[in-house]
Tab-separated table of C-alpha atoms in Angstrom:
chain	number	residue	atom	x	y	z
A	102	MET	CA	58.810	121.095	202.982
A	103	SER	CA	58.063	118.251	205.321
A	104	ALA	CA	60.616	116.866	207.754
A	105	PRO	CA	61.542	113.771	205.688
A	106	LEU	CA	61.901	115.964	202.615
A	107	ASP	CA	64.158	118.338	204.562
A	108	ASP	CA	66.309	115.423	205.668
A	109	LEU	CA	66.610	114.181	202.094
A	110	ALA	CA	67.505	117.687	200.894
A	111	ARG	CA	70.300	117.883	203.486
A	112	GLU	CA	71.543	114.447	202.440
A	113	LEU	CA	71.489	115.546	198.819
A	114	GLY	CA	73.467	118.673	199.706
A	115	ARG	CA	76.118	116.604	201.495
A	116	ALA	CA	76.306	114.150	198.597
A	117	ARG	CA	76.598	116.973	196.062
A	118	ALA	CA	79.381	118.604	198.064
A	119	ALA	CA	81.266	115.297	198.314
A	120	HIS	CA	80.843	114.662	194.591
A	121	GLU	CA	82.022	118.178	193.665
A	122	LYS	CA	84.984	117.846	196.027
A	123	ARG	CA	86.047	114.508	194.499
A	124	PRO	CA	84.584	114.317	190.957
A	125	ASP	CA	86.645	111.210	190.084
A	126	ASP	CA	85.400	109.217	193.128
A	127	ARG	CA	82.742	106.772	191.880
A	128	ARG	CA	81.335	106.144	195.357
A	129	ALA	CA	80.704	109.869	195.861
A	130	GLU	CA	79.081	110.071	192.438
A	131	LEU	CA	76.871	107.061	193.197
A	132	TRP	CA	75.934	108.566	196.568
A	133	TYR	CA	74.980	111.820	194.815
A	134	TRP	CA	72.774	110.119	192.190
A	135	ARG	CA	71.054	107.929	194.772
A	136	ALA	CA	70.395	110.929	197.030
A	137	LEU	CA	69.036	112.883	194.057
A	138	ALA	CA	66.711	110.026	193.078
A	139	ALA	CA	65.457	109.614	196.654
A	140	PHE	CA	64.841	113.358	196.984
A	141	ARG	CA	62.943	113.534	193.679
A	142	GLU	CA	60.749	110.539	194.606
A	143	ALA	CA	59.932	112.046	197.998
A	144	GLU	CA	59.251	115.434	196.395
A	145	ILE	CA	56.831	113.863	193.906
A	146	ALA	CA	55.037	111.975	196.685
A	147	ASP	CA	54.800	115.170	198.758
A	148	LEU	CA	53.390	117.151	195.845
A	149	LYS	CA	50.830	114.425	195.110
A	150	ALA	CA	49.695	114.449	198.738
A	151	ARG	CA	49.398	118.254	198.766
A	152	ASN	CA	47.524	118.207	195.473
A	153	GLY	CA	45.066	115.623	196.825
A	154	HIS	CA	44.471	117.708	199.942
A	155	LEU	CA	43.939	120.889	197.930
A	156	ASN	CA	41.526	119.126	195.569
A	157	LEU	CA	39.546	117.864	198.549
A	158	ARG	CA	39.338	121.375	200.019
A	159	LEU	CA	38.371	122.786	196.627
A	160	ARG	CA	35.509	120.292	196.260
A	161	SER	CA	34.338	121.129	199.774
A	162	ALA	CA	34.433	124.880	199.094
A	163	LEU	CA	32.628	124.402	195.794
A	164	GLY	CA	29.889	122.403	197.521
A	165	GLU	CA	29.482	125.130	200.128
A	166	LEU	CA	29.329	127.800	197.420
A	167	ARG	CA	26.649	125.860	195.566
A	168	ARG	CA	24.663	125.466	198.789
A	169	ARG	CA	24.790	129.198	199.421
A	170	CYS	CA	23.785	129.950	195.825
A	171	ARG	CA	20.723	127.739	196.274
A	172	GLN	CA	19.883	129.645	199.458
A	173	VAL	CA	20.149	132.992	197.676
A	174	GLU	CA	17.980	131.722	194.820
A	175	THR	CA	15.379	130.427	197.282
A	176	PHE	CA	15.377	133.657	199.254
A	177	GLY	CA	15.053	135.664	196.035
A	178	GLU	CA	11.989	133.650	195.063
A	179	ALA	CA	10.498	134.320	198.493
A	180	LEU	CA	10.980	138.081	198.074
A	181	ARG	CA	9.269	138.078	194.691
A	182	ALA	CA	6.214	136.362	196.165
A	183	SER	CA	3.084	138.344	196.998
A	184	ARG	CA	3.698	137.938	200.717
A	185	PRO	CA	7.493	137.743	200.918
A	186	ARG	CA	7.895	137.612	204.664
A	187	ARG	CA	5.607	134.652	205.142
A	188	ARG	CA	7.160	132.767	202.235
A	189	ALA	CA	10.664	133.528	203.486
A	190	ALA	CA	9.741	132.142	206.905
A	191	ARG	CA	8.619	128.874	205.277
A	192	HIS	CA	11.957	128.406	203.473
A	193	ALA	CA	14.437	126.851	205.869
A	194	GLU	CA	17.344	127.522	203.505
A	195	ALA	CA	16.598	131.237	203.501
A	196	ALA	CA	16.310	131.304	207.260
A	197	ASP	CA	19.707	129.646	207.511
A	198	LEU	CA	21.465	132.248	205.375
A	199	PHE	CA	19.503	135.391	206.219
A	200	GLN	CA	18.325	134.547	209.702
A	201	ARG	CA	16.845	137.847	210.867
A	202	GLU	CA	16.017	139.350	207.477
A	203	ALA	CA	14.015	136.307	206.432
A	204	LEU	CA	11.936	136.154	209.578
A	205	GLN	CA	11.182	139.841	210.197
């Protein structure tokens, strides 16, 4: 949890304790419900931010995986060629992924 969320959780705990201690006190009950609403709103905002960050990292990782798959496909085509070492040397993508193997 983030620091503001921790603070709201502590506030909610204090409000809950006050409400349980004095269940007939309307101010304590109001304090509890307001603290609960504030905590839930902050929790939702925090989860949305984390979800956005994770989606961004997932898209980045997927792009990198696709790039590496293209490199492997290109290098595979170079190996199937009649002169694989020369063709591999001409493919920059293959040289990037398999630096020494492609150029030997």
